[in-house]
XYZ file of C-alpha atoms in Angstrom:
773
model
C 0.000 0.000 0.000
C 1.188 3.577 -0.725
C 1.967 5.552 2.422
C 2.331 9.327 2.520
C 3.993 11.264 5.349
C 4.868 14.921 6.046
C 8.409 15.897 7.037
C 8.489 18.071 10.174
C 8.784 21.772 9.441
C 8.134 21.331 5.684
C 5.072 21.622 3.548
C 6.379 18.909 1.158
C 4.625 15.594 0.764
C 6.990 12.573 0.751
C 6.453 9.079 -0.565
C 7.902 5.943 1.051
C 10.745 5.899 -1.492
C 12.082 9.123 0.020
C 11.149 11.393 -2.875
C 8.773 14.285 -2.427
C 5.472 14.136 -4.200
C 6.616 17.103 -6.308
C 9.830 15.236 -7.293
C 7.910 12.089 -8.157
C 5.381 13.988 -10.215
C 8.230 15.856 -11.957
C 9.969 12.541 -12.683
C 6.874 11.268 -14.459
C 6.269 14.641 -16.192
C 3.206 15.507 -14.116
C 4.114 19.054 -13.048
C 2.170 20.311 -16.050
C -0.965 20.161 -13.922
C -0.022 23.300 -11.977
C -0.964 26.455 -13.818
C 0.027 29.930 -12.793
C -3.387 30.559 -11.346
C -5.020 28.963 -8.308
C -6.686 26.034 -10.153
C -5.492 22.450 -9.690
C -5.760 20.067 -12.705
C -4.592 16.531 -13.567
C -4.254 15.646 -17.216
C -2.163 12.499 -17.760
C -4.391 9.447 -18.296
C -1.745 6.964 -17.441
C -1.179 8.535 -13.982
C -4.871 7.963 -13.403
C -4.365 4.348 -14.420
C -1.475 4.077 -11.976
C -3.595 5.439 -9.097
C -6.528 3.231 -10.036
C -4.447 0.158 -9.286
C -3.897 1.285 -5.705
C -6.365 -0.163 -3.180
C -6.210 2.966 -1.018
C -8.326 6.045 -1.714
C -6.273 8.743 -3.534
C -7.809 12.083 -4.352
C -7.151 15.786 -4.806
C -9.483 18.747 -4.369
C -9.276 22.394 -5.237
C -9.619 25.141 -2.693
C -13.405 25.073 -3.174
C -13.492 21.436 -2.063
C -14.256 20.148 -5.579
C -12.663 16.890 -6.649
C -10.071 17.405 -9.367
C -8.701 13.876 -9.166
C -9.919 10.600 -7.659
C -8.890 7.019 -8.198
C -11.209 4.120 -8.922
C -11.417 3.082 -5.222
C -13.019 6.421 -4.353
C -15.601 5.997 -7.095
C -16.381 2.380 -6.192
C -16.929 3.269 -2.534
C -19.426 5.903 -3.660
C -21.237 3.395 -5.837
C -20.020 4.980 -9.092
C -18.565 3.185 -12.097
C -15.890 5.650 -13.180
C -13.683 8.110 -11.292
C -14.608 10.782 -13.823
C -18.083 10.844 -12.283
C -16.546 12.289 -9.106
C -14.637 15.163 -10.755
C -16.067 18.595 -10.081
C -18.305 17.445 -7.241
C -17.997 18.106 -3.508
C -18.440 15.731 -0.588
C -21.760 17.407 0.221
C -23.052 16.113 -3.110
C -21.555 12.652 -2.756
C -22.121 11.816 0.914
C -24.842 12.170 3.526
C -24.916 15.696 4.921
C -23.277 14.896 8.255
C -20.383 12.989 6.661
C -19.831 15.537 3.871
C -19.820 18.461 6.307
C -17.287 16.701 8.551
C -14.911 16.235 5.567
C -15.380 19.838 4.497
C -14.686 21.217 8.005
C -11.464 19.221 8.338
C -10.171 20.283 4.930
C -11.054 23.939 5.550
C -8.950 23.800 8.710
C -5.999 22.246 6.786
C -6.147 24.865 4.068
C -6.447 27.689 6.585
C -3.511 26.500 8.692
C -1.411 25.149 5.767
C -0.654 22.181 8.082
C -1.182 18.582 7.122
C -3.189 16.092 9.208
C -1.550 12.664 9.296
C -3.124 9.255 9.931
C -6.318 10.361 11.658
C -9.553 8.371 11.699
C -12.624 9.298 9.704
C -16.012 7.608 9.554
C -17.446 7.273 6.074
C -21.149 6.570 5.656
C -21.947 6.139 1.965
C -25.526 6.445 0.827
C -25.901 2.665 0.891
C -25.481 2.809 4.668
C -22.405 0.548 4.805
C -20.356 2.469 7.351
C -16.573 2.490 6.887
C -13.664 3.626 9.026
C -10.739 5.260 7.227
C -7.213 6.128 8.282
C -6.627 9.380 6.381
C -3.769 11.784 5.652
C -4.517 15.124 3.973
C -1.936 17.718 2.864
C -2.269 21.283 1.645
C -1.051 21.947 -1.917
C 0.677 25.310 -2.364
C 1.451 27.255 -5.530
C 4.662 29.118 -6.202
C 3.346 32.060 -4.202
C 2.873 29.868 -1.157
C -0.882 30.084 -1.546
C -3.154 27.118 -0.870
C -4.745 25.937 -4.082
C -6.182 22.665 -2.754
C -5.428 19.485 -0.877
C -4.246 16.007 -1.717
C -5.314 13.044 0.361
C -4.798 9.339 0.842
C -7.179 7.134 2.896
C -6.979 3.513 3.840
C -10.002 1.385 4.750
C -9.468 0.110 8.314
C -13.062 -1.031 8.821
C -12.268 -4.651 9.683
C -9.553 -3.665 12.127
C -11.776 -1.010 13.673
C -14.689 -3.389 13.989
C -12.438 -5.935 15.690
C -11.284 -3.261 18.139
C -14.838 -2.114 18.828
C -15.980 -5.698 19.266
C -13.237 -6.397 21.788
C -13.967 -3.150 23.613
C -17.680 -3.893 23.629
C -17.191 -7.436 24.912
C -14.849 -6.175 27.626
C -17.379 -3.529 28.622
C -20.159 -6.103 28.822
C -18.050 -8.386 31.023
C -17.013 -5.448 33.194
C -20.626 -4.402 33.659
C -21.529 -7.978 34.575
C -18.672 -8.137 37.093
C -19.667 -4.815 38.683
C -23.349 -5.837 38.943
C -24.730 -3.187 36.610
C -28.507 -3.513 36.038
C -29.349 -6.232 33.548
C -31.017 -3.915 31.034
C -27.875 -1.731 30.909
C -25.649 -4.771 30.315
C -27.895 -6.135 27.569
C -28.142 -2.736 25.868
C -24.342 -2.481 25.791
C -24.274 -5.953 24.251
C -26.883 -5.121 21.600
C -25.215 -1.844 20.590
C -21.829 -3.582 20.389
C -23.167 -6.215 18.018
C -25.061 -3.668 15.909
C -21.795 -1.743 15.405
C -20.399 -4.807 13.668
C -23.162 -5.135 11.063
C -24.628 -2.809 8.452
C -28.385 -2.449 8.165
C -29.035 -4.819 11.055
C -30.922 -4.145 14.324
C -30.660 -6.386 17.378
C -32.788 -7.266 20.392
C -32.775 -9.526 23.450
C -35.979 -11.310 24.425
C -36.294 -13.023 27.822
C -38.436 -16.048 28.675
C -41.023 -15.647 31.443
C -40.762 -17.678 34.644
C -43.427 -20.103 33.440
C -41.544 -20.580 30.154
C -44.664 -19.771 28.116
C -44.016 -16.202 26.941
C -41.320 -13.784 25.814
C -40.811 -10.150 26.699
C -38.458 -7.665 25.022
C -35.602 -6.855 27.411
C -33.716 -4.397 25.184
C -34.193 -3.334 21.568
C -32.788 0.209 21.360
C -33.095 0.620 17.584
C -36.155 -1.430 16.729
C -39.392 0.545 16.108
C -41.116 1.249 19.419
C -44.472 0.017 18.174
C -42.947 -3.276 17.042
C -41.347 -3.737 20.473
C -44.734 -3.107 22.104
C -46.352 -5.723 19.860
C -43.688 -8.257 20.906
C -44.626 -7.929 24.591
C -45.927 -11.277 25.829
C -45.060 -13.160 22.623
C -46.055 -16.801 23.187
C -43.585 -19.657 22.855
C -44.666 -22.125 20.195
C -43.864 -24.039 17.011
C -45.039 -21.245 14.686
C -44.443 -17.934 16.479
C -42.010 -15.958 14.341
C -38.291 -16.529 14.719
C -37.828 -15.932 18.469
C -40.895 -17.771 19.799
C -40.069 -20.728 17.570
C -36.357 -20.686 18.509
C -37.277 -21.005 22.192
C -39.782 -23.756 21.408
C -37.313 -25.729 19.267
C -34.326 -24.868 21.501
C -32.271 -24.095 18.384
C -31.419 -21.177 16.107
C -34.059 -20.106 13.591
C -33.046 -18.029 10.541
C -35.860 -16.583 8.435
C -34.679 -14.850 5.236
C -38.050 -13.384 4.245
C -40.504 -12.648 7.031
C -43.296 -11.799 4.573
C -43.181 -15.222 2.914
C -42.051 -17.680 5.598
C -44.752 -19.793 7.268
C -43.325 -19.119 10.769
C -44.404 -15.498 10.333
C -47.688 -16.109 8.495
C -49.806 -15.220 11.547
C -48.020 -11.861 11.782
C -47.753 -10.754 8.142
C -50.346 -8.014 8.537
C -48.500 -6.634 11.553
C -44.972 -6.552 10.156
C -45.742 -5.050 6.722
C -45.625 -1.550 8.207
C -42.048 -2.014 9.409
C -38.839 -1.836 7.360
C -37.709 -5.317 8.369
C -37.525 -8.299 6.072
C -35.235 -10.882 7.714
C -35.138 -12.150 11.295
C -32.519 -14.461 12.736
C -32.831 -15.710 16.326
C -30.324 -17.584 18.510
C -31.597 -18.958 21.872
C -29.384 -18.922 24.968
C -29.510 -21.253 27.947
C -28.864 -21.345 31.691
C -26.657 -23.792 33.541
C -29.735 -25.935 34.154
C -30.260 -26.173 30.357
C -33.432 -24.061 30.581
C -33.904 -21.526 27.762
C -33.399 -18.040 29.209
C -34.102 -15.995 26.072
C -33.050 -15.244 22.536
C -30.704 -12.873 20.747
C -32.493 -11.642 17.631
C -31.222 -9.813 14.533
C -33.397 -7.984 12.009
C -32.165 -7.010 8.526
C -33.916 -4.570 6.201
C -33.343 -6.752 3.159
C -34.250 -10.305 2.218
C -31.228 -12.436 3.045
C -29.733 -14.859 5.533
C -26.925 -14.014 7.943
C -23.346 -14.045 6.731
C -20.932 -16.403 8.423
C -19.538 -13.413 10.328
C -23.005 -12.297 11.465
C -23.821 -15.856 12.531
C -20.687 -15.994 14.704
C -21.549 -12.613 16.237
C -25.076 -13.736 17.102
C -23.790 -16.908 18.778
C -21.223 -14.887 20.773
C -23.903 -12.364 21.758
C -26.170 -15.180 22.945
C -23.318 -16.550 25.080
C -22.720 -13.171 26.737
C -26.457 -12.636 27.239
C -26.617 -15.984 29.013
C -23.821 -14.954 31.397
C -25.547 -11.630 32.149
C -28.973 -13.153 32.783
C -27.533 -15.985 34.894
C -25.633 -13.454 37.022
C -28.759 -11.345 37.502
C -30.822 -14.372 38.517
C -28.128 -15.580 40.918
C -27.880 -12.167 42.552
C -31.661 -11.931 42.797
C -31.737 -15.314 44.516
C -28.903 -14.313 46.863
C -30.725 -11.097 47.788
C -33.881 -13.095 48.398
C -32.125 -15.675 50.554
C -30.322 -12.959 52.512
C -33.602 -11.284 53.405
C -36.016 -14.209 53.593
C -36.419 -17.332 55.641
C -35.777 -20.292 53.356
C -38.283 -22.521 55.142
C -41.354 -20.281 55.285
C -40.568 -17.739 52.577
C -41.254 -14.905 55.018
C -38.807 -12.030 55.382
C -36.214 -12.725 58.074
C -34.888 -10.368 60.721
C -31.999 -9.153 58.528
C -33.531 -5.768 57.703
C -36.323 -5.938 60.256
C -34.900 -3.590 62.881
C -33.968 -0.942 60.322
C -37.475 -1.069 58.798
C -39.087 -0.928 62.232
C -36.921 2.028 63.263
C -37.992 3.886 60.113
C -41.683 3.186 60.714
C -41.434 4.196 64.392
C -39.721 7.462 63.413
C -42.582 8.171 60.989
C -45.091 7.330 63.708
C -43.507 9.676 66.210
C -43.555 12.474 63.643
C -47.066 11.928 62.267
C -48.820 10.561 65.334
C -50.130 7.602 63.315
C -49.665 4.476 65.454
C -47.443 1.544 64.551
C -47.510 -1.711 66.497
C -45.481 -4.878 66.865
C -47.031 -8.296 67.463
C -44.796 -11.013 68.881
C -46.092 -14.548 68.155
C -44.394 -17.460 69.935
C -45.507 -21.076 69.497
C -46.041 -22.841 72.833
C -43.839 -25.858 73.583
C -42.907 -26.245 69.947
C -39.993 -28.421 71.038
C -42.530 -31.156 71.795
C -43.457 -31.276 68.103
C -39.842 -31.862 67.072
C -39.280 -34.376 69.884
C -42.479 -36.296 69.137
C -42.611 -36.269 65.344
C -39.125 -35.231 64.182
C -37.701 -32.083 62.677
C -39.136 -32.770 59.217
C -42.659 -32.567 60.601
C -41.619 -29.575 62.709
C -40.505 -27.774 59.558
C -43.840 -28.491 57.883
C -45.647 -27.114 60.921
C -43.665 -23.862 60.712
C -44.576 -23.530 57.037
C -48.249 -24.109 57.844
C -48.163 -21.534 60.645
C -46.519 -18.973 58.339
C -49.265 -19.545 55.743
C -51.948 -19.157 58.413
C -50.457 -15.895 59.669
C -50.420 -14.528 56.121
C -53.990 -15.690 55.511
C -55.245 -13.684 58.500
C -54.056 -10.308 57.234
C -53.776 -11.059 53.476
C -50.464 -9.254 53.181
C -51.689 -6.022 54.800
C -48.964 -6.206 57.438
C -45.314 -7.152 57.237
C -44.695 -10.598 58.686
C -41.246 -11.769 59.718
C -39.919 -15.083 60.952
C -37.903 -13.750 63.846
C -36.181 -17.031 64.607
C -36.986 -20.584 65.676
C -40.694 -20.702 66.468
C -41.157 -16.936 66.754
C -42.913 -14.637 64.309
C -43.257 -10.856 64.367
C -45.784 -8.621 62.620
C -45.518 -4.881 62.015
C -48.965 -3.279 61.989
C -49.593 0.316 60.887
C -52.339 2.937 60.840
C -55.827 2.201 62.098
C -54.966 -1.485 62.481
C -52.462 -0.513 65.204
C -55.173 0.908 67.491
C -55.651 -1.062 70.709
C -59.091 -2.497 69.838
C -57.951 -3.426 66.333
C -54.896 -5.170 67.792
C -57.102 -7.246 70.089
C -59.227 -8.252 67.095
C -56.136 -9.141 65.059
C -54.594 -11.190 67.880
C -57.898 -13.035 68.348
C -57.981 -13.958 64.653
C -54.325 -15.010 64.702
C -54.803 -17.217 67.750
C -57.943 -18.860 66.310
C -56.260 -19.538 62.965
C -52.959 -20.810 64.364
C -54.625 -23.214 66.814
C -56.710 -24.966 64.158
C -56.061 -28.658 63.663
C -52.853 -29.470 61.800
C -52.976 -32.561 59.585
C -49.760 -33.964 58.130
C -50.067 -37.420 56.624
C -51.631 -39.643 59.253
C -50.841 -37.147 62.015
C -53.437 -34.788 63.445
C -52.660 -32.408 66.301
C -52.825 -28.800 67.518
C -50.255 -26.202 68.443
C -51.032 -23.163 70.538
C -49.357 -19.789 70.680
C -48.749 -16.852 72.973
C -49.034 -13.388 71.442
C -47.932 -10.024 72.773
C -48.478 -6.583 71.270
C -47.207 -3.073 71.918
C -47.798 0.122 69.956
C -46.016 3.394 69.368
C -46.157 6.138 70.489
C -48.251 5.083 73.498
C -46.049 2.175 74.650
C -42.593 3.128 73.378
C -40.431 5.986 72.206
C -38.174 4.013 69.873
C -38.085 0.779 67.911
C -35.985 -1.142 70.424
C -38.325 -0.315 73.281
C -41.365 -1.161 71.143
C -39.986 -4.594 70.305
C -38.966 -5.218 73.918
C -42.397 -4.275 75.233
C -44.144 -6.525 72.717
C -41.829 -9.315 73.858
C -42.705 -8.549 77.483
C -46.404 -8.732 76.667
C -45.885 -12.081 74.925
C -43.961 -13.397 77.924
C -46.778 -12.235 80.188
C -49.286 -14.132 78.047
C -47.073 -17.223 78.250
C -46.625 -16.893 82.032
C -50.404 -16.715 82.461
C -50.842 -20.215 81.074
C -50.014 -19.943 77.357
C -52.527 -20.162 74.480
C -53.477 -16.508 74.827
C -52.536 -12.941 74.012
C -51.703 -9.808 75.925
C -51.486 -6.100 75.184
C -48.541 -4.351 76.764
C -49.571 -2.355 79.818
C -47.618 -0.074 82.093
C -48.834 -1.539 85.387
C -47.333 1.343 87.341
C -46.871 4.829 85.896
C -43.185 5.658 85.614
C -43.611 8.920 87.544
C -44.796 7.020 90.606
C -41.364 5.566 91.383
C -37.785 6.763 91.318
C -34.318 5.319 91.858
C -34.765 5.242 95.601
C -38.049 3.380 95.282
C -36.527 0.864 92.907
C -33.571 0.352 95.241
C -35.919 -0.444 98.102
C -37.847 -2.808 95.829
C -34.583 -4.497 94.892
C -33.551 -5.034 98.518
C -36.940 -6.518 99.234
C -36.847 -8.569 96.040
C -33.526 -10.210 96.994
C -34.959 -11.202 100.354
C -38.313 -12.327 98.932
C -36.905 -14.441 96.138
C -38.231 -12.308 93.261
C -35.117 -12.887 91.158
C -34.795 -15.833 88.813
C -32.013 -17.271 86.703
C -32.365 -18.294 83.086
C -29.735 -20.327 81.290
C -28.525 -19.893 77.719
C -26.920 -23.059 76.338
C -23.387 -23.176 74.970
C -22.807 -25.889 72.365
C -19.696 -27.640 71.154
C -19.878 -26.747 67.483
C -18.597 -30.102 66.219
C -20.129 -32.677 68.578
C -23.405 -30.793 68.776
C -23.630 -31.275 72.556
C -24.307 -28.729 75.281
C -21.054 -28.141 77.158
C -21.978 -25.112 79.204
C -24.505 -22.449 80.059
C -24.424 -18.769 80.936
C -26.541 -17.850 83.958
C -28.568 -14.680 83.329
C -30.590 -12.939 86.026
C -34.193 -11.747 85.642
C -36.382 -9.848 88.107
C -40.072 -10.613 88.424
C -41.118 -7.309 89.908
C -44.558 -7.536 91.579
C -45.765 -4.337 89.827
C -43.494 -3.743 86.861
C -43.479 -7.332 85.664
C -40.444 -9.041 84.162
C -37.376 -6.803 84.187
C -34.205 -7.507 82.225
C -30.676 -6.887 83.580
C -30.329 -3.564 81.785
C -33.331 -2.332 83.787
C -31.762 -2.843 87.211
C -28.114 -3.967 87.109
C -26.654 -0.457 86.553
C -28.577 0.796 89.597
C -27.483 -2.228 91.615
C -23.860 -1.588 90.602
C -24.034 2.085 91.601
C -25.683 1.364 94.942
C -23.599 -1.638 95.959
C -26.616 -3.968 95.901
C -24.852 -5.856 93.124
C -22.739 -7.580 95.792
C -25.602 -9.357 97.612
C -27.407 -9.871 94.293
C -24.245 -11.302 92.721
C -23.754 -13.545 95.756
C -27.253 -14.926 95.256
C -26.681 -15.430 91.473
C -23.429 -17.302 92.174
C -25.074 -19.574 94.736
C -28.182 -20.278 92.658
C -26.184 -21.071 89.503
C -23.910 -23.500 91.363
C -26.849 -25.084 93.202
C -28.752 -25.597 89.943
C -25.749 -27.072 88.158
C -25.175 -29.507 90.994
C -28.864 -30.455 90.980
C -28.644 -31.306 87.275
C -25.634 -33.509 88.032
C -27.508 -35.328 90.798
C -30.326 -35.960 88.315
C -27.819 -37.843 86.199
C -27.712 -35.250 83.435
C -24.449 -34.606 81.545
C -21.979 -32.410 83.407
C -21.492 -28.894 82.088
C -19.704 -25.708 83.092
C -21.900 -22.920 84.427
C -20.793 -19.364 83.614
C -21.486 -16.500 86.022
C -20.812 -12.839 85.236
C -18.803 -10.885 87.799
C -19.433 -7.138 87.959
C -16.742 -4.505 88.618
C -18.152 -3.854 92.117
C -18.050 -7.561 92.979
C -14.531 -7.865 91.614
C -13.348 -5.139 93.963
C -15.038 -6.824 96.924
C -12.382 -8.448 99.133
C -14.868 -11.128 100.160
C -15.336 -12.448 96.613
C -12.824 -15.308 96.941
C -14.383 -16.367 100.227
C -17.887 -16.191 98.742
C -16.849 -18.456 95.876
C -15.235 -21.038 98.123
C -18.191 -20.979 100.518
C -20.662 -21.401 97.644
C -18.788 -24.381 96.202
C -18.663 -26.015 99.609
C -22.361 -25.432 100.382
C -23.609 -26.624 96.982
C -21.147 -29.495 96.537
C -20.235 -28.335 93.025
C -16.688 -29.005 91.892
C -14.720 -25.858 91.038
C -13.983 -27.190 87.539
C -17.677 -26.851 86.678
C -17.810 -23.133 87.521
C -16.592 -20.349 85.262
C -16.393 -16.681 86.199
C -16.786 -14.193 83.361
C -15.197 -10.750 83.521
C -14.778 -7.978 80.945
C -11.359 -6.841 79.767
C -12.019 -3.244 80.846
C -12.670 -4.486 84.367
C -9.322 -6.304 84.410
C -7.328 -3.374 83.127
C -8.629 -0.885 85.690
C -6.624 -2.618 88.442
C -4.345 -5.066 86.699
C -2.197 -5.974 89.729
C -5.201 -6.828 91.907
C -6.788 -8.717 89.019
C -3.729 -10.900 88.466
C -3.565 -11.839 92.160
C -7.285 -12.529 92.414
C -7.351 -14.602 89.252
C -4.318 -16.593 90.376
C -6.224 -17.423 93.561
C -9.196 -18.575 91.501
C -7.020 -20.744 89.269
C -5.491 -22.398 92.337
C -8.992 -23.284 93.490
C -9.603 -24.849 90.053
C -12.060 -22.315 88.630
C -12.276 -21.517 84.963
C -11.894 -17.878 83.967
C -13.374 -16.268 80.857
C -12.901 -12.825 79.376
C -16.307 -11.625 78.203
C -17.104 -9.272 75.274
C -13.573 -9.785 73.943
C -12.488 -7.212 71.374
C -14.567 -4.299 72.651
C -12.078 -3.094 75.278
C -8.909 -1.104 74.833
C -6.325 -3.662 75.839
C -7.445 -7.024 74.492
C -3.986 -8.429 73.716
C -2.530 -7.201 77.008
C -5.376 -8.933 78.819
C -4.601 -12.236 77.083
C -0.906 -11.878 77.848
C -1.072 -10.944 81.520
C -4.054 -12.812 82.970
C -4.459 -16.561 83.604
C -7.541 -17.076 81.434
C -9.044 -20.331 80.188
C -11.568 -18.981 77.710
C -12.355 -15.884 75.665
C -15.806 -14.957 74.385
C -16.002 -13.042 71.103
C -18.382 -10.130 71.497
C -21.586 -10.526 69.484
C -20.962 -7.208 67.718
C -18.357 -9.056 65.615
C -20.710 -11.990 64.959
C -23.864 -10.068 63.998
C -22.730 -9.050 60.497
C -20.508 -12.022 59.607
C -22.626 -12.737 56.545
C -22.139 -9.281 55.043
C -19.101 -7.581 56.594
C -15.669 -8.792 55.482
C -14.004 -6.796 58.294
C -16.044 -8.648 60.933
C -15.156 -11.970 59.283
C -11.475 -11.080 59.360
C -11.625 -9.981 63.010
C -13.529 -13.092 64.088
C -11.125 -15.332 62.174
C -8.138 -13.607 63.799
C -9.555 -13.852 67.339
C -10.321 -17.549 66.929
C -6.834 -18.229 65.580
C -5.252 -16.196 68.390
C -7.247 -18.028 71.032
C -6.263 -21.419 69.671
C -2.600 -20.426 69.543
C -2.790 -19.413 73.226
C -4.557 -22.623 74.208
C -7.814 -20.865 75.076
C -11.296 -22.145 74.418
C -13.104 -19.644 72.163
C -16.837 -18.958 72.472
C -18.731 -17.001 69.822
C -21.658 -15.104 71.347
C -24.780 -13.942 69.564
C -24.887 -16.623 66.845
C -28.271 -16.228 65.151
C -28.074 -17.923 61.754
C -26.905 -21.133 60.143
C -24.549 -19.151 57.894
C -22.821 -17.673 60.934
C -22.564 -21.188 62.359
C -20.999 -22.502 59.158
C -18.449 -19.689 59.017
C -17.418 -20.223 62.654
C -17.050 -23.948 62.039
C -14.799 -23.236 59.068
C -12.598 -21.180 61.414
C -12.398 -24.021 63.960
C -14.298 -22.097 66.650
C -15.028 -24.622 69.391
C -18.076 -23.242 71.202
C -21.119 -21.187 70.216
C -23.921 -19.410 72.032
C -26.888 -17.495 70.667
C -30.527 -17.483 69.591
C -29.776 -19.860 66.707
C -29.184 -22.559 69.310
C -31.399 -21.374 72.142
C -32.614 -18.312 73.990
C -32.090 -17.933 77.752
C -34.585 -20.348 79.304
C -35.974 -21.588 82.593
C -34.071 -24.387 84.427
C -36.733 -26.986 83.578
C -36.569 -26.291 79.864
C -32.767 -26.287 79.937
C -32.737 -29.637 81.727
C -34.870 -31.101 78.948
C -32.231 -30.025 76.421
C -29.270 -31.536 78.257
C -28.178 -34.731 76.614
C -29.753 -33.741 73.291
C -27.683 -32.549 70.333
C -28.227 -30.372 67.310
C -26.896 -31.592 63.968
C -23.225 -30.563 63.929
C -21.478 -29.135 60.879
C -19.698 -32.396 60.113
C -23.011 -34.243 59.914
C -24.646 -31.544 57.832
C -21.855 -31.534 55.307
C -21.918 -35.294 55.030
């Protein structure tokens, strides 16, 4: 191919043989074409013949942009038979307006500046619509007075190379958009536009198959007529439904060369006559399960079949469309699983608290009530124990369906965990009387006979409700009060419901009153212990329990530790209360042993005030002696901040405890300011990972990294590691993969009464090893 370049600083055109264009033309006696005036002419026929044999475009124009010379390649590209047909015409006459004006503007700039433009890209769009990319060089031609009299240019067709580049760029962009989770319609539109750039006179579309596999819908078709796209909505899948519907039905490519004559389109001839489309070629694409996901369709405006190149492009486009649709479906399923309970299909608690907080904030601002209903199945463990977990799972699905049937989707229902369900009720339905009516309907529906195979039985439930703003000032308090109401319904004999009530107005008591109540409550036995099980993650057996104190206040009802422990700590009442907790936990553990139940370690929290009490060591020894519990079955739990406040005293005290044979655990590990120092300096046997690092294990890579590091550190130091706050099977699986030994949390059991805990001892959940087998 001839190549023309411009030497820097000169206005002389040079050929690849080193001669200037002027020298070469002089050598072949062509300088005659320059007259004294400002007109540019070519006269030698044989020079024209020479240029006609060059496959590049060679041309010259005068200063008015009229062609004065063009070789055969220029004429052929314009659809003309002879180069002479070009002479005297401008690009505005030979090309579409936009293309011709672009050429004219570039050449005007060259002639004005007297500077050549070398190897730049131009897009040529002849009137036949076959777009071409050219690599062009254009040079000003000067007369002896250094005046511009025209330009000379050489262009090379780089269409195939350019298309290959654009195809690669388009494919890369599609894959990048897939990898970065761009919306599916954006990915598919990028794909369609990429493929259309490779073909002349062809429009593309992607059709997707409906979930039932019976219909098609247009996903993207940016350049097809809008009315045609509308008509394609809901296209049925069948043996004679155009190209796309038939391709899905046959599960193979369908190429129709003439839509107005082919029998596959006969039912649609009247519809398609108004559109400038004559050929339709459709390639189906499939998912990993071999199900047809959709089709990639191409429409040509002339009667013909696809070229081999177009066929390859359609197959490649179908492959990329399959990847994009599969990714979208997988992400949709992941989002669904992350936010829904797999068993019942109800939303889970993942986003529940955030949604509730938003609704409560709206309620507080507008005054419109919002309520929470807490539904807990009574003694559901008996169902699993009597009939097996498979039947238990079916029961939970039935209960979920019954809850939905009561309110027909008016309220948001959530499976909160285990056998607990929560409803968020808004507006007029959250009024007290409406809540009573709703709870009555729920109870009546849930307690209907359950029939599974040959089995027929009933389950009952306890329901509690609280509303905002009357019963709570924030979402956490609203949920807690609904839970309290449910517990009250359960404590009154189960199979009932209860609205939250403030049995004593808050203004009627103060800290001093509560302190006096607490002193009396310790003496009168108003405090109770509940026990949360700790499981060995790999054997599935209960190996320990954490003792947690509750106060059954005669007027205020059931109070949680956060309601009274801070006041007890400030007043010093935590010492006698802690002494009672220690004794009761040891007594209960020993009683379980005497009943022949498996031996476990009981964990008791020690408060900062207790830890500073000089009598603590004596209290522990006295308790062990009175209850008969061996020291190895008692574990004291302290926080790292407590240890660091008086490190020297803590070391001495903990050494004394270790000599007795007690186990020592550091609670809420990772939340203090000296975690590693605590592990280094104190004689610990166990560390408990704070639940704040467990809560978001499924979504937060930082929490996963921290949890993994703590578990590894604990194992290296020979410490037993307990993960607190485990609430999901995915959290369980992650902890097992990190070799965490012990777990505790709602996923395995809430804090429970001694009788219920005793029933669990000796039973196992299915450990990870069994599940994976």
